[in-house]
Amino acid sequence: MDVYETDETLWILVALPGVAPDHVKIVVADGTLIVTGDRPLPAEARIGVIHRVEIPHGRFERRIRLPAGRFELDGHALANGCLMLSLRKLL
Amino acid sequence: MIAHETRDQPDDSGTTRAAVPPQPTSERKALPPLRDDALIIIPVRNMVLFPGVVLPVSLGRERSVAAAQEAARNERPVGLLLQRNPDVAEPKPSDLHEMGTSAVILRYLTAPDGTHHVVCQGQQRFRVREFLDGYPFLAARVEFIEDRDVVNAEIEARVHQLKQRAIEAINLLPNAPSELAQAVQSITSASGLADLVASFMDLKPSEKQEVLETLDIRTRLDRVLWLLAYRIEVLRLSRDIGQQTRDAMEARQREYLLREQLKAIQKELGETDDKSAEIADLSKAIADAKMPQEVEQQARKELSRLERMPEVAAEYSMIRTYLDWLIALPWSVLSEEDIDIAEARHILDEDHYGLEKIKRRILEFLAIRKLNPNGKSPILCFVGPPGVGKTSLGQSIARATGRKFVRVSLGGVHDEAEIRGHRRTYIGSLPGNIIQAIRKAGTRNPVMMLDEIDKLGAGGFHGDPASALLEVLDPEQNNTFRDNYLGVPFDLSKTMFIATANMLDTIPGPLRDRMEVIQLTGYTEEEKVQIARRYLVRRQLEANGLSADQCEITDDALRAIIRDYTREAGVRNLEREIGAVFRHVAMRIAEGHTGKTVIGPEDLGRILGPRRFESELAMRTSVPGVATGLAWTPVGGDILFIEATRIPGNGRLTLTGHLGDVMKESAQIALSLIKSRIGDLGVPADFFEKHDIHVHVPAGAIPKDGPSAGIAMFVALASLISGRTVRSDVAMTGEISLRGLVLPVGGIKEKVVAAARAGITTVLLPSRNKKDLDDIPDEVRRGVHFIWIERVEEAVRAAIGEGVLKERVEPEQSLAPAE
C-alpha cells in the first residue's frame, strides 16, 4: 500500500490483484483507513489438485493511519489490479 | 519473482496437470461423499491444536496434503489428531489419540520450496467414533464435544488466577507478541482461557494432549495452573541465569573497556607501564646483569612466574622486589684496579699520620695483587682503642686501592638474619647486611668494613650472628656465600674485608682465627700534635666557619690541650677540645672582633677552664707507700697508682679498688715476698704482728685485674715499710713470683705510650719484654728511659733508691754451686 500527498489530495494505492471490486470494502473512521476484502480460492482449485498456492487467499484487512487533517473520499478506480483512492483534504 | 512465476505457471496450472506427481490420479474419481458427522483427519506430530487457537500446520505426508486439499476445496473442517509416537511415518488409526480438535482452514499456501502448509483455526473438541475406509486420507466419524462454561466462584477464582499467572509468564517469555497478553486479558470463557494458555505454553505435546482430553473445566484449569506455575518457575530461573550470565559478561566487558581506556590515558600521558613492557625490561635487565648461569636460571624462572601473575596479586610485588635485587647486584662488576704502589703510599700518608705497620701491610697486599691479580683478598682486623682512626683507615685503604668503600656496622647486631637475610617467605624480607652493602657498593670487589665486630650481640634464639659471619670471612667458602633471601650463591672472594674491634677478647675464637689481626696503638703526644696540625685543626676551623686567616692555634697550645685537657689513646676528645677553642673564637668574631686570633697555651685556661688532667704524679707519690704502675685497657694504656698504708693491727691484708682475683693474688704475693724479706728492709721482725696492711688501687669504681701490677705493689709496700718515697717520674709493670723474679707481661706498647703521655721519664720493664721494644714508637723511645729488670731488688733500687732492700742472691742460685 502506498500513500502520496499533494496540496489538495491524498492518494492511496492498494495492490489488490485477483480481487473482485465488489469484494472490497473501504471505510474511513477515526483517522484510519480500513480496507477489507476477500480473495477466495479460484474456482479451478476447487476441482483440481493444488500444487502451489502463493498468492494469499481468504479474508484480509488492512488498516492505515492517515495524516492529520480531515479527508473526504473523492473517488476510486481499479486499474491493473490496483485500487487507487483519492481523498480530498477538507480545510 | 512474479515474472518467474508467470513463466512457470502455464505448465503447472494448465493442461499438463495430470502429469504432475505426487498427487494420485485417483483424485479424479469421485470420492464417496462424507457424512456430516465425519471429519477429514490430519495426523500431526508435536503439536496440539486447541479450540479458538490459530496454528500453522506443515503438511509433509502425501495423505495429509490430500486431506488438506480435499478440505480446502470443499471448505470442510478438518480434524487434527496427535500421533502417539511421532516417529511413525504413516500412522494407522491405532497410532493416534482418540481426542482432537476440529479446525477450519483459513488459508492454504505453499512455500517457495514447494512445501504445503495450512493455517487453521481450532473449533471444537471431538472424539473419534470410527475410522472410515475408502478415502486416500484418514477420515473418521466423530462425536463433537460441547464445551459447557460453568460459572461459579471456584471457576472465577481460578480464571482470575490463571490470567494473572499467564500474563506473568508472557512477560517472562523472551519474545512474546504483545497482543498475546491482551488476548489473555480479554478472554471471558474459562475453557477458552485454559485452552489458549495451554496452547502458547512451551509444553510437551503429551502434556497438551492431556489438557485437551481433560473435559471437566475445573480440573482443566487446575491442571493448566499447575503446568503454568512450573513453567513460570523454569522461565524465571532461566531468565535469572541468563541475567546473571549477562551481568557477568557485562562486568567483564566493562572492566576490559575501562582497562583499555586506562591504557589509552596512560599512553597519552606517556606512562605506558604495560605489563609486557615491564617484563621485557626485566628480561633485558637480567641479560645485562651478566649473572652466573645458576642465578640467571633462577631469575628467568621467577620472571616467567611473574609473567603469568596478575599485577594485583600479593605475590607480584614480592617477586618483583626479588628480581630487582637480583638485577641490582653487581654479579660481574669489578672496580678497575690500577695498582700504583707509590700513589697508594701517597694516599695512605696523606690521610693518616703514623700507623706505619698497617700502611706497610696494605702496600704489601697491593704489591702481591699486582703480581697475582687472582689472589684472594686478605681479611684484616684492626684492633685498637677508640678514636685512633680504624674506620677512616678503611676509607683510605679503599681510596688507595681504587675500590669502593662500604661500611657494615655490626655493633649490637644480634640476629643471624641481619648477616644472612631472611628467607623470602617472610613478609618484608630483605637480604642481609652483607648483600645490601654489596648492592650499595655496586661492585663485587669493594673494601667492606665490618665495624665493631667485637660488639656483635650474643647469639640468642635468633641464631648466632658471629657464626653467620664465619662463612663470610672464610676465603675458602665465601666465593659461594648464600644469602637466605637470594637463595643463590654470591661470590664474595674478591671483596676485601676489614673488621674493626676495640678488643679481641670478645671476638669468638673461630672468627678471630679467620682474620689477620693488626694492632693499632694509641698515639703519642707528638703524633697527636701532628694529627691535630694536619687534620683536626683544619676540620674544626671549617666546622666552625672560620678561616685560617681568622684564627690560629700554636703547637704549644695543642700540646697543652693534649696534656692537660685530654687523656686518651685516640684523638676524639682532642678534636672536641680544639672545636671548643674555635667556638670561642667564632663567638668573638661574631661579636665584632676583627683581626686574627692566635691561641697560645696561656689562653686555654680562660677558654677551656682549669686543666682537667693535672700531672698528679709528684703529689701522689710524695708520700711513702705510693707507686706508679702501668695498665692496659681496651682503650689503650694507662697509668695506675698503687697506694699502700699501714694501720695498727696484727698483719692482716686489706685490698680495695674493685680488684679481680688475679690482682688480689698479686697483692698476696707481693706481701708474702715483703714478709719473707723483712730482715732485708731494716725494720723490726715483729712489724707485721703489730700492723695491718691496706692496699688500694684507685679509681675504686673501675674494675681491674691481671698480674702485671705485681711489681708496683711490691715497690709500694717496700716504700711504705721503709718510709722512703718512690720516685715520681718512674712507672713500672711486671708480674712477680714468690722467688722475687719479675716475669714478662703483655701490652707493653700501650703501657709505655701511656706512661710517656703521663709524663713518666723512666719505665721499669721486665727484661724478658725487651723484644717488645721494637713496637714502641721511636719518639716515645727517645723520651723515656727504660730500665730492664729481672728481680724485685732491681726495681726497688731504681724506683726508691739504693739501700732500701739489701741485694740478695737467690738462695737456689747461691746454693747451687755449693751442692
Tab-separated table of C-alpha atoms in Angstrom, chain A residues 1-86:
chain	number	residue	atom	x	y	z
A	1	MET	CA	0.000	0.000	0.000
A	2	ASP	CA	1.423	3.385	-0.981
A	3	VAL	CA	0.371	6.840	0.221
A	4	TYR	CA	1.125	10.128	-1.625
A	5	GLU	CA	0.139	13.624	-0.705
A	6	THR	CA	-0.309	16.750	-2.857
A	7	ASP	CA	-1.555	20.171	-1.766
A	8	GLU	CA	-5.192	19.243	-2.089
A	9	THR	CA	-5.342	15.477	-2.247
A	10	LEU	CA	-4.117	12.344	-0.548
A	11	TRP	CA	-3.524	9.466	-2.984
A	12	ILE	CA	-3.647	5.884	-1.735
A	13	LEU	CA	-2.657	2.962	-3.930
A	14	VAL	CA	-3.647	-0.541	-2.791
A	15	ALA	CA	-2.452	-3.600	-4.679
A	16	LEU	CA	-5.394	-5.974	-4.944
A	17	PRO	CA	-4.765	-8.365	-7.834
A	18	GLY	CA	-7.349	-11.019	-8.343
A	19	VAL	CA	-9.904	-9.397	-6.067
A	20	ALA	CA	-13.297	-8.548	-7.473
A	21	PRO	CA	-14.270	-4.871	-6.821
A	22	ASP	CA	-17.464	-5.910	-5.060
A	23	HIS	CA	-15.448	-7.992	-2.599
A	24	VAL	CA	-13.572	-4.877	-1.376
A	25	LYS	CA	-14.855	-2.592	1.325
A	26	ILE	CA	-13.260	0.745	2.225
A	27	VAL	CA	-14.049	2.598	5.414
A	28	VAL	CA	-12.524	5.760	6.872
A	29	ALA	CA	-13.075	6.042	10.564
A	30	ASP	CA	-11.213	7.810	13.333
A	31	GLY	CA	-8.438	8.986	11.017
A	32	THR	CA	-7.834	5.407	9.930
A	33	LEU	CA	-8.419	3.933	6.523
A	34	ILE	CA	-9.594	0.340	6.664
A	35	VAL	CA	-9.516	-1.837	3.564
A	36	THR	CA	-11.199	-5.227	3.984
A	37	GLY	CA	-11.869	-7.812	1.381
A	38	ASP	CA	-11.929	-11.471	0.431
A	39	ARG	CA	-9.964	-13.318	-2.164
A	40	PRO	CA	-11.430	-16.834	-2.445
A	41	LEU	CA	-9.567	-19.741	-3.962
A	42	PRO	CA	-10.233	-19.631	-7.675
A	43	ALA	CA	-12.922	-21.969	-8.931
A	44	GLU	CA	-10.302	-24.090	-10.736
A	45	ALA	CA	-8.722	-25.013	-7.457
A	46	ARG	CA	-11.942	-26.444	-6.251
A	47	ILE	CA	-11.905	-29.216	-8.755
A	48	GLY	CA	-8.183	-29.832	-9.153
A	49	VAL	CA	-5.061	-30.671	-7.253
A	50	ILE	CA	-3.209	-27.794	-5.599
A	51	HIS	CA	0.466	-27.665	-6.482
A	52	ARG	CA	1.266	-24.172	-5.366
A	53	VAL	CA	-0.683	-21.511	-3.508
A	54	GLU	CA	1.494	-18.453	-3.131
A	55	ILE	CA	-0.957	-15.658	-3.745
A	56	PRO	CA	-2.671	-15.118	-0.417
A	57	HIS	CA	-6.321	-16.061	-0.435
A	58	GLY	CA	-9.078	-15.737	2.057
A	59	ARG	CA	-10.242	-12.767	4.027
A	60	PHE	CA	-7.921	-9.815	4.521
A	61	GLU	CA	-7.995	-6.482	6.313
A	62	ARG	CA	-5.554	-3.608	6.185
A	63	ARG	CA	-5.557	-0.536	8.359
A	64	ILE	CA	-3.612	2.643	7.679
A	65	ARG	CA	-3.339	5.661	9.868
A	66	LEU	CA	-3.976	8.784	7.787
A	67	PRO	CA	-2.011	12.025	8.201
A	68	ALA	CA	-3.541	14.663	10.441
A	69	GLY	CA	-6.484	16.568	8.959
A	70	ARG	CA	-9.947	15.828	7.698
A	71	PHE	CA	-10.495	13.968	4.452
A	72	GLU	CA	-13.341	13.134	2.160
A	73	LEU	CA	-13.318	10.193	-0.221
A	74	ASP	CA	-13.221	11.802	-3.605
A	75	GLY	CA	-13.082	8.882	-5.973
A	76	HIS	CA	-11.690	5.429	-6.616
A	77	ALA	CA	-10.572	3.415	-9.597
A	78	LEU	CA	-9.488	-0.184	-10.023
A	79	ALA	CA	-6.814	-0.491	-12.675
A	80	ASN	CA	-4.260	-3.265	-13.378
A	81	GLY	CA	-5.147	-4.996	-10.145
A	82	CYS	CA	-4.552	-1.856	-8.116
A	83	LEU	CA	-7.144	0.217	-6.315
A	84	MET	CA	-6.408	3.958	-6.489
A	85	LEU	CA	-8.156	6.088	-3.887
A	86	SER	CA	-8.134	9.848	-3.763
